[in-house]
Each structure stands twice: as C-alpha cells, then as structure tokens.
PDB file of C-alpha atoms in Angstrom:
ATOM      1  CA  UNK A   1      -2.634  10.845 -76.384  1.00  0.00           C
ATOM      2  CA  UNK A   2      -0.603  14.407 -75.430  1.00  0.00           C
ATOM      3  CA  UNK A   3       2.838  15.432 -76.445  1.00  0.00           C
ATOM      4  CA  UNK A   4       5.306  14.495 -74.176  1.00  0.00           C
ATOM      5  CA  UNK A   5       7.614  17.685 -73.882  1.00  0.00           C
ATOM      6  CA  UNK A   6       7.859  21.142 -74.992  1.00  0.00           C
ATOM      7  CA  UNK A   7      11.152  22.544 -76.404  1.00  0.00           C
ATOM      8  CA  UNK A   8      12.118  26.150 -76.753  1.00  0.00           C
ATOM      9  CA  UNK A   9      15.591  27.345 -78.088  1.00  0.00           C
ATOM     10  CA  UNK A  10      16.441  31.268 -79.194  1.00  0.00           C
ATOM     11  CA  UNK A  11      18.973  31.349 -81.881  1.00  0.00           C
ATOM     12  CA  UNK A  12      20.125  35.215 -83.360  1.00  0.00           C
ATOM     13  CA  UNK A  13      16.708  36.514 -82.452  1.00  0.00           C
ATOM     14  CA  UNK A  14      14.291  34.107 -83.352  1.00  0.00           C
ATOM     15  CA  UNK A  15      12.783  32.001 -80.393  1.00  0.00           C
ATOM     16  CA  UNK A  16      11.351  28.762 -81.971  1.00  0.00           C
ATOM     17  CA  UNK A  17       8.822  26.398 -79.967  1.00  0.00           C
ATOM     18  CA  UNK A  18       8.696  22.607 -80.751  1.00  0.00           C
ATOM     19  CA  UNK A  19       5.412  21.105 -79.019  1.00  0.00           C
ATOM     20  CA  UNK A  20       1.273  21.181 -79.016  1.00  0.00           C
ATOM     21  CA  UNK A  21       0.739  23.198 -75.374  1.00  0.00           C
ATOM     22  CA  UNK A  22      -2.641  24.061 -76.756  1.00  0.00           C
ATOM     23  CA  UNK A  23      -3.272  20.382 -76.594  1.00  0.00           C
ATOM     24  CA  UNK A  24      -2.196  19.843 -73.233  1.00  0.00           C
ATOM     25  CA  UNK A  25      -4.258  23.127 -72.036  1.00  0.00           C
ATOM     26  CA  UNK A  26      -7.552  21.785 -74.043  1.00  0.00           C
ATOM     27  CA  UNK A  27      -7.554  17.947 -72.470  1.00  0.00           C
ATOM     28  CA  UNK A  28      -6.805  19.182 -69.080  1.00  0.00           C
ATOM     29  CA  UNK A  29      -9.685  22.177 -69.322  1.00  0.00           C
ATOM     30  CA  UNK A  30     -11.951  20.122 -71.744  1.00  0.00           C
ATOM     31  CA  UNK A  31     -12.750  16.622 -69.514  1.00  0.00           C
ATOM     32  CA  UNK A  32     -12.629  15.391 -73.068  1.00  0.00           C
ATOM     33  CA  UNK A  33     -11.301  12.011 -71.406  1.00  0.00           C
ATOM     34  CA  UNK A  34     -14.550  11.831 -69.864  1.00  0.00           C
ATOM     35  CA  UNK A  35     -16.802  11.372 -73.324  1.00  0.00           C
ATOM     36  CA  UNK A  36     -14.082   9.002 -74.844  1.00  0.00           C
ATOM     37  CA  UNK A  37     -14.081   6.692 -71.571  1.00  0.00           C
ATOM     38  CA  UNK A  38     -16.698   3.910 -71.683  1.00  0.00           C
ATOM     39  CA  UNK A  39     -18.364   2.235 -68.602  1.00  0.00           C
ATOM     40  CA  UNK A  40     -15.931  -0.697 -68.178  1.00  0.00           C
ATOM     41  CA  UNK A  41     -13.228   1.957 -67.113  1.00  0.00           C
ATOM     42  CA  UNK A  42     -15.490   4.082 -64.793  1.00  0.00           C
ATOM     43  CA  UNK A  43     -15.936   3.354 -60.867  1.00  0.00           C
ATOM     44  CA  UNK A  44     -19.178   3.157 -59.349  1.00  0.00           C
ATOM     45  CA  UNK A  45     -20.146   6.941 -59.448  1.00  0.00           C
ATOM     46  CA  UNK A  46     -19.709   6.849 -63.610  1.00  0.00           C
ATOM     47  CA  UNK A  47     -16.323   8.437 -62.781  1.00  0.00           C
ATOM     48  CA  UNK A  48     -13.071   7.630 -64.794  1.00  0.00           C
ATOM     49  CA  UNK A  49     -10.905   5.263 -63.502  1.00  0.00           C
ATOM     50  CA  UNK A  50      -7.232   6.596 -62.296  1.00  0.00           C
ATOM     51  CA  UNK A  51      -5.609   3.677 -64.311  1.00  0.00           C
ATOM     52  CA  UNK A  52      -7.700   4.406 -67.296  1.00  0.00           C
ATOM     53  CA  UNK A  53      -6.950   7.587 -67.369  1.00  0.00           C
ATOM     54  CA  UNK A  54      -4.185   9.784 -69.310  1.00  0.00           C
ATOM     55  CA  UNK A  55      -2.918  10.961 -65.952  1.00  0.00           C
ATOM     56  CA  UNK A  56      -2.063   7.621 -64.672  1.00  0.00           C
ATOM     57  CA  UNK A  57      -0.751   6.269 -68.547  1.00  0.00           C
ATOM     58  CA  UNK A  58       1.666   9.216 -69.244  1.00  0.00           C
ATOM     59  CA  UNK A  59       2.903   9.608 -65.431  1.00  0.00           C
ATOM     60  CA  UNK A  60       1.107  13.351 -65.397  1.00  0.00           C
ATOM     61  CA  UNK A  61       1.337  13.299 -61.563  1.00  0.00           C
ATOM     62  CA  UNK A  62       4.861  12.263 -60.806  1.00  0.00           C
ATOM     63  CA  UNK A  63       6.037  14.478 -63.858  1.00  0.00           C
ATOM     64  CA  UNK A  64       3.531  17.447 -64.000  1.00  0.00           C
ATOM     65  CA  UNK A  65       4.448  18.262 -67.984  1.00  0.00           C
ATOM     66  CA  UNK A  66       2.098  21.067 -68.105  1.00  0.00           C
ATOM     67  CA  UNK A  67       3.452  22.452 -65.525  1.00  0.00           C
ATOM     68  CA  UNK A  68       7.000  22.007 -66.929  1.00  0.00           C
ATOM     69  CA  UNK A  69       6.069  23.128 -70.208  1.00  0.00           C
ATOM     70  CA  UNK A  70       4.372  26.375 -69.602  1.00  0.00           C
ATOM     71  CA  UNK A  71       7.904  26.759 -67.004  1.00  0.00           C
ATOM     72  CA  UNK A  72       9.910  26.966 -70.298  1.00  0.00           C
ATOM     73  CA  UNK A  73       7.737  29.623 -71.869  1.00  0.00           C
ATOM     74  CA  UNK A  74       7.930  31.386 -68.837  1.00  0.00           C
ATOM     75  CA  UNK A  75      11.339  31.275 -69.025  1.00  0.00           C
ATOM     76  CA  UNK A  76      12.296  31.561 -72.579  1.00  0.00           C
ATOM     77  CA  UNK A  77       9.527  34.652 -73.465  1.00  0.00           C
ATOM     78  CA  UNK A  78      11.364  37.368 -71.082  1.00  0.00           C
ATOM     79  CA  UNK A  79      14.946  36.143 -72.690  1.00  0.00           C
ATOM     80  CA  UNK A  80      13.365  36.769 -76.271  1.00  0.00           C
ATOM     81  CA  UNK A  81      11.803  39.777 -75.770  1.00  0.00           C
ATOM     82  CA  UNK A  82      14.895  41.257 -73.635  1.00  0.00           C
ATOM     83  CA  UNK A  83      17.326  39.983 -76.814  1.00  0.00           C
ATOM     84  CA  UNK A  84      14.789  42.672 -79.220  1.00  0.00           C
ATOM     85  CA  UNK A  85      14.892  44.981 -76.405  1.00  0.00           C
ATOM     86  CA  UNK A  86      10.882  45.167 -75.890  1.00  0.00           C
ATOM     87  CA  UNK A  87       9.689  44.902 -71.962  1.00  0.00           C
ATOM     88  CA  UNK A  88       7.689  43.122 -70.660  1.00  0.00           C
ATOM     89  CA  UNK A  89       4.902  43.591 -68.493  1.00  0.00           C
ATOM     90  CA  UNK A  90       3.145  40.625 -66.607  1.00  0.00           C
ATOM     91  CA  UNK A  91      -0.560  41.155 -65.391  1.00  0.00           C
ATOM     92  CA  UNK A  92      -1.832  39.445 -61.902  1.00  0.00           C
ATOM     93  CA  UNK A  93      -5.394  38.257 -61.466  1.00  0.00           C
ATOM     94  CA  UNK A  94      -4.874  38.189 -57.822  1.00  0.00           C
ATOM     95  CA  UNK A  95      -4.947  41.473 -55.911  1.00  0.00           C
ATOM     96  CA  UNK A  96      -1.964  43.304 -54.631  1.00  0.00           C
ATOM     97  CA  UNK A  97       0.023  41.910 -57.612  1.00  0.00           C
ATOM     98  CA  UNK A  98       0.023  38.782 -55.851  1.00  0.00           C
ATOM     99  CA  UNK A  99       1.186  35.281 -57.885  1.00  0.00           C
ATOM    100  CA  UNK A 100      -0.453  33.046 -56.614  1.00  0.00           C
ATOM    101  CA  UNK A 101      -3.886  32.724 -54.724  1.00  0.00           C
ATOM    102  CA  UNK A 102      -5.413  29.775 -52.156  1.00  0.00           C
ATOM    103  CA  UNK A 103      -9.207  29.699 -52.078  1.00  0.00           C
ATOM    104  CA  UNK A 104     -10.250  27.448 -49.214  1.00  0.00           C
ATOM    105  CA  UNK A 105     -13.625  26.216 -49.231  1.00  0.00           C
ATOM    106  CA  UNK A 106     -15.391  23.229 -47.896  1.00  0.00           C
ATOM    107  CA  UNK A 107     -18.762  21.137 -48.566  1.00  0.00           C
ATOM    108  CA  UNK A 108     -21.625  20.991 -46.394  1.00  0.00           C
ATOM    109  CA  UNK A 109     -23.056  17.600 -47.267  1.00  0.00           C
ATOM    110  CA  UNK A 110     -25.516  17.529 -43.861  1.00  0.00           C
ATOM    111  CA  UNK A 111     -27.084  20.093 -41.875  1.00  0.00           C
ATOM    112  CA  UNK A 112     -30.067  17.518 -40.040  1.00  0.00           C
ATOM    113  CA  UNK A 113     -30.703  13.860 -40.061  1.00  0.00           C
ATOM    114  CA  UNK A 114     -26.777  13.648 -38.788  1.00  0.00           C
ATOM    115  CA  UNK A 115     -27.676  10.778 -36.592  1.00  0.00           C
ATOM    116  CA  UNK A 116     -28.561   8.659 -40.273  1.00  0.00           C
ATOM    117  CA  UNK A 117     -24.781   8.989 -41.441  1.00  0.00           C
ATOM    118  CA  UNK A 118     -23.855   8.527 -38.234  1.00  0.00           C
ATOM    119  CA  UNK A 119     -25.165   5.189 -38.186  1.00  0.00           C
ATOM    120  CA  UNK A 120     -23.951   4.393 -41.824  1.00  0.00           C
ATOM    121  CA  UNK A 121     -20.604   5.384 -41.542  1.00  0.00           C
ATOM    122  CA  UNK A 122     -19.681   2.927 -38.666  1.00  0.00           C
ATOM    123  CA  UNK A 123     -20.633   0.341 -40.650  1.00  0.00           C
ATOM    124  CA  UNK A 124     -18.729   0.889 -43.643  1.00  0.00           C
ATOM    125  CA  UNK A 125     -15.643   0.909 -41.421  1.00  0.00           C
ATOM    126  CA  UNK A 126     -16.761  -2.667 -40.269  1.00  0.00           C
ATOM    127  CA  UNK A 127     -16.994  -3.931 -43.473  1.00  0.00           C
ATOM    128  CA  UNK A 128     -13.548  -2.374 -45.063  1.00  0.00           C
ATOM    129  CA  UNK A 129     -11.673  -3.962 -41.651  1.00  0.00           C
ATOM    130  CA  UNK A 130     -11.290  -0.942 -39.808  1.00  0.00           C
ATOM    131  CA  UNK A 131     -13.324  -1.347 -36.257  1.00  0.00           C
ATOM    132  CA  UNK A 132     -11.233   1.207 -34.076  1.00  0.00           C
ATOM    133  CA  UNK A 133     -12.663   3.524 -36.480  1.00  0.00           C
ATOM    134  CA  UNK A 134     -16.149   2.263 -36.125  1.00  0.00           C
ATOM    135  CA  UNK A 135     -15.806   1.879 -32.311  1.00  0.00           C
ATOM    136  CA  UNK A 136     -14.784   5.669 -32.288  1.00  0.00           C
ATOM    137  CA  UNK A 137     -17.706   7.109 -34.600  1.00  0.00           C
ATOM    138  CA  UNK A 138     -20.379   5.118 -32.351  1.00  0.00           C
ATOM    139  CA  UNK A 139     -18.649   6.677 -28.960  1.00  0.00           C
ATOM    140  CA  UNK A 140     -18.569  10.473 -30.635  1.00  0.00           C
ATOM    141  CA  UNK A 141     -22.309   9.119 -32.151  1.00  0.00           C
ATOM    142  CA  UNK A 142     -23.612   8.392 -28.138  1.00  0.00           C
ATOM    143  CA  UNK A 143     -21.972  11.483 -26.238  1.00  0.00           C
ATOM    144  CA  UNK A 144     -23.341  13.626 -28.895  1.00  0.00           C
ATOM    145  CA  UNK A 145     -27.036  12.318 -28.329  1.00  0.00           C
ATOM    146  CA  UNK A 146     -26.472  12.372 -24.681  1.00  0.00           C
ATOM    147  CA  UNK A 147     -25.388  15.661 -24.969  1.00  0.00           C
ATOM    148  CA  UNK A 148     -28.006  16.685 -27.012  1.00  0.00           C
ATOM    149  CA  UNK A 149     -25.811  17.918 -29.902  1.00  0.00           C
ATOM    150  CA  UNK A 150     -25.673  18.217 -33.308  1.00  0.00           C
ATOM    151  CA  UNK A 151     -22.116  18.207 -34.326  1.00  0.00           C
ATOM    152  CA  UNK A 152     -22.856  18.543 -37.833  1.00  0.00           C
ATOM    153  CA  UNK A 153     -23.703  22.801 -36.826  1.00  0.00           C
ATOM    154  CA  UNK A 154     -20.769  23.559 -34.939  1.00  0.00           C
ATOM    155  CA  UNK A 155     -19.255  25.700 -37.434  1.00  0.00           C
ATOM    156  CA  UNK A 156     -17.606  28.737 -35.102  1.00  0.00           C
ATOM    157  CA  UNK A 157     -14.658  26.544 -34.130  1.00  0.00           C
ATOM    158  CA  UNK A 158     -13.429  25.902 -37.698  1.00  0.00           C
ATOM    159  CA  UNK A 159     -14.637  29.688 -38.346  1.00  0.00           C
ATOM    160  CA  UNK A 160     -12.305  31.025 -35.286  1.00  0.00           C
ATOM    161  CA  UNK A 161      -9.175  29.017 -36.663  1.00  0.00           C
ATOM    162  CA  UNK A 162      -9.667  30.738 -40.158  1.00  0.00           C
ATOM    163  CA  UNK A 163     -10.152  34.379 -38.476  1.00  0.00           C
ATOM    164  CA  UNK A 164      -6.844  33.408 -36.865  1.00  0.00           C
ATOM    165  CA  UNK A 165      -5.113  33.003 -39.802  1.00  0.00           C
ATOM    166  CA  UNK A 166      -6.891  36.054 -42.098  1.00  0.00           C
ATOM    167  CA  UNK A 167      -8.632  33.172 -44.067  1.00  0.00           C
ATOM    168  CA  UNK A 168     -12.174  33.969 -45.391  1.00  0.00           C
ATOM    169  CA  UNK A 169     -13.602  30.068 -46.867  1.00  0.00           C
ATOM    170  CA  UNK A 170     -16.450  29.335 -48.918  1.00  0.00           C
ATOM    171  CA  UNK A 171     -19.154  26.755 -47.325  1.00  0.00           C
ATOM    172  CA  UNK A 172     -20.521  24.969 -49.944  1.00  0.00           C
ATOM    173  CA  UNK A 173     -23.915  23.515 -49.045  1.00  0.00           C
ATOM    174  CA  UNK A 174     -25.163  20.519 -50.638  1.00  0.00           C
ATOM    175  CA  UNK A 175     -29.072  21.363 -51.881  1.00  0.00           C
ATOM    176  CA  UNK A 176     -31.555  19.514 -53.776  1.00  0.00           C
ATOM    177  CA  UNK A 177     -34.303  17.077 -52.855  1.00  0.00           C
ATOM    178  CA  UNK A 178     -33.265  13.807 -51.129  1.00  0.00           C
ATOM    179  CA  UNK A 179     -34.632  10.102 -52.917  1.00  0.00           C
ATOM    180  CA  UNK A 180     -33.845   6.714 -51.470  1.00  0.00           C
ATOM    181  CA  UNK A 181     -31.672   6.563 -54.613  1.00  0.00           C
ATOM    182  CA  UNK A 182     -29.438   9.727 -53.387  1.00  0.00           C
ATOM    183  CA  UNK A 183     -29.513   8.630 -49.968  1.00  0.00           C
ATOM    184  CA  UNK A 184     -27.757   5.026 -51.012  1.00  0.00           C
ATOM    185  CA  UNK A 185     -24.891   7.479 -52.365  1.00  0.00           C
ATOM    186  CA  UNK A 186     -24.460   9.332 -48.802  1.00  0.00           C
ATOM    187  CA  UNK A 187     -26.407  12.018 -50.526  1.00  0.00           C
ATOM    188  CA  UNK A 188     -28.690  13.258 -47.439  1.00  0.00           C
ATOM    189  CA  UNK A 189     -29.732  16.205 -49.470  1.00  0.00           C
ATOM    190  CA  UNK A 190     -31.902  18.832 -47.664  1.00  0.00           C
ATOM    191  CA  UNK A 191     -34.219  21.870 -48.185  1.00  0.00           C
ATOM    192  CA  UNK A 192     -32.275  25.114 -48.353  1.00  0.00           C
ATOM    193  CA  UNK A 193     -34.576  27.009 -45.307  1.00  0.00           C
ATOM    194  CA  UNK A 194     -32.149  24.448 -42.859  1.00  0.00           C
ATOM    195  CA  UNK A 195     -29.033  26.785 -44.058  1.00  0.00           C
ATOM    196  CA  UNK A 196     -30.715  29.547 -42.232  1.00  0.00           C
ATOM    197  CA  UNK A 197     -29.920  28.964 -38.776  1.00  0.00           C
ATOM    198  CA  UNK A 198     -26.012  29.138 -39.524  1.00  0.00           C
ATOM    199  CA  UNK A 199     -25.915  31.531 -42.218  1.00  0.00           C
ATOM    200  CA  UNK A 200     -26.006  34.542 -39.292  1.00  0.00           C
ATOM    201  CA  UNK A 201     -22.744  32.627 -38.124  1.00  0.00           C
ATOM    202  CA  UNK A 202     -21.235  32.601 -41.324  1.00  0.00           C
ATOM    203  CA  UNK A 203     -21.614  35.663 -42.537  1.00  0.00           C
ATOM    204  CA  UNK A 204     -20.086  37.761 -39.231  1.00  0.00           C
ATOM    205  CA  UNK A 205     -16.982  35.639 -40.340  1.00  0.00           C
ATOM    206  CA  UNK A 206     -17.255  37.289 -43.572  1.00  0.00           C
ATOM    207  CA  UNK A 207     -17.149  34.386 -45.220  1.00  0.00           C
ATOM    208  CA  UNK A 208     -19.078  33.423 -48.608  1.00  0.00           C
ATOM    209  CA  UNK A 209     -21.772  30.686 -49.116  1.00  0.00           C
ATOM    210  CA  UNK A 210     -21.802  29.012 -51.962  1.00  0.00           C
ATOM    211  CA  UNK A 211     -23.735  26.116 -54.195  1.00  0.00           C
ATOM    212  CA  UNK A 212     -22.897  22.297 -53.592  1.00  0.00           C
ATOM    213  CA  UNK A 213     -24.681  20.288 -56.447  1.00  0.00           C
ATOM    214  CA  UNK A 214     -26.030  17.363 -55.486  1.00  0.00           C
ATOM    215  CA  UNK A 215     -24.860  14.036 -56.456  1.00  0.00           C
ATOM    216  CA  UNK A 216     -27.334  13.366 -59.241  1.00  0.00           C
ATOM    217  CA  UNK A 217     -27.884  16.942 -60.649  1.00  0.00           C
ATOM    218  CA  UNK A 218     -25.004  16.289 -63.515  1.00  0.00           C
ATOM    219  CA  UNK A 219     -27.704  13.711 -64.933  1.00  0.00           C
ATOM    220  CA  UNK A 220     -30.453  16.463 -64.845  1.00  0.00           C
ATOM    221  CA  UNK A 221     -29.987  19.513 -66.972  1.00  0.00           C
ATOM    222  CA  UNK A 222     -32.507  21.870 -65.163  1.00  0.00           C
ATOM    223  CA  UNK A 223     -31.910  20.606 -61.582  1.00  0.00           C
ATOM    224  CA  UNK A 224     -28.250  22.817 -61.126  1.00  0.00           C
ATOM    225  CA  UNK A 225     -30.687  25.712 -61.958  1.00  0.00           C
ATOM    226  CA  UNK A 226     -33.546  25.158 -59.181  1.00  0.00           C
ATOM    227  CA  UNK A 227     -30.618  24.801 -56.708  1.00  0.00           C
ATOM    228  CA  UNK A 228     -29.259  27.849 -57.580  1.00  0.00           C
ATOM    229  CA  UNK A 229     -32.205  29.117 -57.053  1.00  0.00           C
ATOM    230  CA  UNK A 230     -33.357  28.027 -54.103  1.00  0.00           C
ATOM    231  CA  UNK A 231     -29.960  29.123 -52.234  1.00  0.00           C
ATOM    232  CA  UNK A 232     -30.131  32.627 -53.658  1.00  0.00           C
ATOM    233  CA  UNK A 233     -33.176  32.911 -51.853  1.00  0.00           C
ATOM    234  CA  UNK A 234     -31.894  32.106 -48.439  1.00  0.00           C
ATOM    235  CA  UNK A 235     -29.360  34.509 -48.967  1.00  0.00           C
ATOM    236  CA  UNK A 236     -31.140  37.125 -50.261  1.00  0.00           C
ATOM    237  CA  UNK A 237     -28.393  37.449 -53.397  1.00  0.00           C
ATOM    238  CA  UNK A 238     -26.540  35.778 -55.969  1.00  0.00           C
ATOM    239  CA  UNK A 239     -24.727  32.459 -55.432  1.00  0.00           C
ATOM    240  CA  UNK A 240     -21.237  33.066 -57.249  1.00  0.00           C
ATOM    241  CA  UNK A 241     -19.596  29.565 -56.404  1.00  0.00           C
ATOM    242  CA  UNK A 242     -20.173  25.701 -57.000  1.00  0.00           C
ATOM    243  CA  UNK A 243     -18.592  22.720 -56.045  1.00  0.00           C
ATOM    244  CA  UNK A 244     -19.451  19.525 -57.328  1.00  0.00           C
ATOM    245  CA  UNK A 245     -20.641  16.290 -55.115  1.00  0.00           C
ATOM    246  CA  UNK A 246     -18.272  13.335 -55.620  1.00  0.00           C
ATOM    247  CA  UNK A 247     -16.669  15.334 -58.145  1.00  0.00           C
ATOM    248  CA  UNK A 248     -19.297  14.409 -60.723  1.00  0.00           C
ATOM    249  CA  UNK A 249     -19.287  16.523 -63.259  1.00  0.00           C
ATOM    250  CA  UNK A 250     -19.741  14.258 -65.914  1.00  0.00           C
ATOM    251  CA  UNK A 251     -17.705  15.578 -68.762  1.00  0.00           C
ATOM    252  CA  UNK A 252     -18.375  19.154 -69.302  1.00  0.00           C
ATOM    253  CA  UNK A 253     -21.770  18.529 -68.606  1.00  0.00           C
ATOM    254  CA  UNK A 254     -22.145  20.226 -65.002  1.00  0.00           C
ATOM    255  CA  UNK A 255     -19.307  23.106 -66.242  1.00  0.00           C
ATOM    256  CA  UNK A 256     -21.673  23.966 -69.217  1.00  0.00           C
ATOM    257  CA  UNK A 257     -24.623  24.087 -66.454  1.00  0.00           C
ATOM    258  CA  UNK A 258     -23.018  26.276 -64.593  1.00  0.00           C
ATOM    259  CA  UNK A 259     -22.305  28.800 -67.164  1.00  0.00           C
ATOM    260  CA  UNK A 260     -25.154  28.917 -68.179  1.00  0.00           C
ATOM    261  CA  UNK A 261     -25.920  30.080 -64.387  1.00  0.00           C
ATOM    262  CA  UNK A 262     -23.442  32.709 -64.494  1.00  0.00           C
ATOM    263  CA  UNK A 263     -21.847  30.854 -61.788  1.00  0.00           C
ATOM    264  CA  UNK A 264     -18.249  32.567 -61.560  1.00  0.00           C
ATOM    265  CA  UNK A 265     -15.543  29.743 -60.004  1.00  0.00           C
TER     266      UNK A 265
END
C-alpha cells in the first residue's frame, strides 16, 4: 500500500509535513510492484495486470497523488522560506531555464520482412471483429507490392513534419536476433547493418538513434549488452537511449541492465 495524502501546514515559523512522499517516489521509481506480483495477475507478456496493480486499486490515474503531493511542497517550501526571509533559488535541468521538457521518440520494430506483419496483422483484426480494418491493411499491403514499396523506410515524411515544428525525435530501432519464439510475439528482430540505409536520412534531420531492446532481452542478462553493441557500431558512437519492447522491463531488471551500459534516458 502508499499513503493516501500529504499535508503541509506553517504555524509561527515552523512548516510541519504529515505524509511518506519518499514512499510514493520509491514504488513509482522502484517497479517494486513488479517482484511482489505473481503470474496469476500478469497478462500474457509477464506484465502486471492494470487491475492488479496499485494504480488501478488506489485510483492513481484519476487522482494523480504524487503529483498532488509534491504540488503542496512546491507550494508550501517558498511560503516557509519567505516567512525566515531566506530566497530561494530553483535549478532547471532543461536548457534555457525551461520547466518542462517533451522528448519525442518512436520505435522501429521492422526495417525488412514488412510484407510478414503485413500478413499477420490483418488477421488479428479478423479475429478481434474488426474486418474494415483488415480489408484496409490488405489494400495498403497490395498497392505497396505493386508499387514496389517498402513502407516500413519511408521515414522523410514523418522527419519533414518534425523539422516543421523544431522537433528533433529519437528512432529507436529494435535489434537482436529473431527466433520463431520472438517472431510469435511480433518481434521481427533484425541485424543492425539493415539500419544503415536510413541512418544518412536520419541524421541530416539531426535527429538521434537510439537502442530498442528486443522483446526477450529482459530475460537475458548479457543480451541488452550485445545490442548495444552492435548499434554503436553502425553508428560509429555511443548509443545514449533505450526504449523497451512491449514495455518489458521486468522489474528493475532491464533498468539495472542498462546502467550498467551507461545508457543515459
């Protein structure tokens, strides 16, 4: 469990705080929820179940308490300090003394072999219910191979809307070696030399390239570090970023990986 609120309340001088915020901070940053959970309340990627989860049993996402909480201390620190006449100075991370930052950044789950997901995905709509999606897939599917096209490459269009706007993304590409076993998960992994004929693309759009684990690597300690690897290669310098597939991470598992890597975000 987590404490529900935080109070704050300055009386002659003395601000007094009622309330655990270091226990909110260390389950949200921790995944500790993840080692407690067992495998009746995980979905089918050994991820924890919204209902099972704290999130969805104390009502974090209608009423974001952390967010609330940490609110009050911004508020009630400046009116302590000001009442014994000590300032305050407040230190950005983000440049320009900005307050807040966006990073934008997407996955690159498939490079080559397009035309395999595009024959799987059709028929997952079919069996959820949803044939005008399938029908539309398998039309965008056929022009593309009459055209000759691999849709899966055309990066400058995205890449022109993001110079439009001043945006500079990360591209997360999805490396590791592909089994029948990843491929079941919509894991069409792929050697890191394919990431070659974009990367000129990418980088005239200034934009970074980063790691994307693939969707077993969490269950193999020394397979986040051969990725790494392997893309700093291609790129001919260090890989600073990593998003995870399917948002395994399993615990802290995959965060302690990539620390271990010096990866940076």
């Amino acid at each position: 469990t987590a404490p529900i609120d935080l109070k704050t309340t300055l009386i002659d001088g003395v601000l007094e705080i009622n309330g655990n915020l270091l226990a909110w901070i260390y389950l949200m940053l921790s995944h500790r929820e993840e080692h407690l959970t067992s495998s009746e309340h995980r979905d089918r990627h050994d991820r924890i179940l919204y209902a099972s989860s704290l999130a969805c049993r104390q009502n974090w996402l209608k009423k974001p308490k952390l967010t609330i909480a940490i609110q009050k201390l911004a508020e009630a620190i400046p009116e302590y300090l000001s009442s014994i006449d000590v300032p305050l100075f407040i230190k950005s991370a983000w440049p320009g003394g900005k307050s807040k930052a966006v990073i934008l950044s997407h996955d690159i789950d498939i490079l080559d072999k397009w035309i395999l997901m595009a024959g799987k995905v059709p028929l997952e709509n079919i069996a959820k219910g949803k044939i005008r999606n399938a029908l539309e897939i398998s039309l965008s599917t056929f022009k593309n191979l009459i055209k000759g096209c691999n849709p899966v490459q055309d990066f400058r269009w995205m890449l022109d809307v993001e110079s439009k706007f001043d945006f500079h993304s990360s591209f997360h590409f999805l490396t590791g070696k592909a089994s029948f076993r990843s491929i079941l998960q919509s894991d069409i992994t792929y050697s890191t030399d394919r990431i070659e004929g974009v990367l000129p693309l990418i980088r005239a759009y200034d934009s970074e390239v980063a790691l994307h684990s693939s969707y077993f690597t969490p269950d193999s300690p020394g397979e986040l570090e051969k990725q790494r690897v392997d893309l700093a290669k291609v790129l001919n310098g260090p890989v600073k970023g990593l998003r995870a597939h399917f948002l395994r991470t399993k615990g802290q598992s995959l965060l302690h990986s990539a620390s271990n890597q010096e990866l940076s975000w």
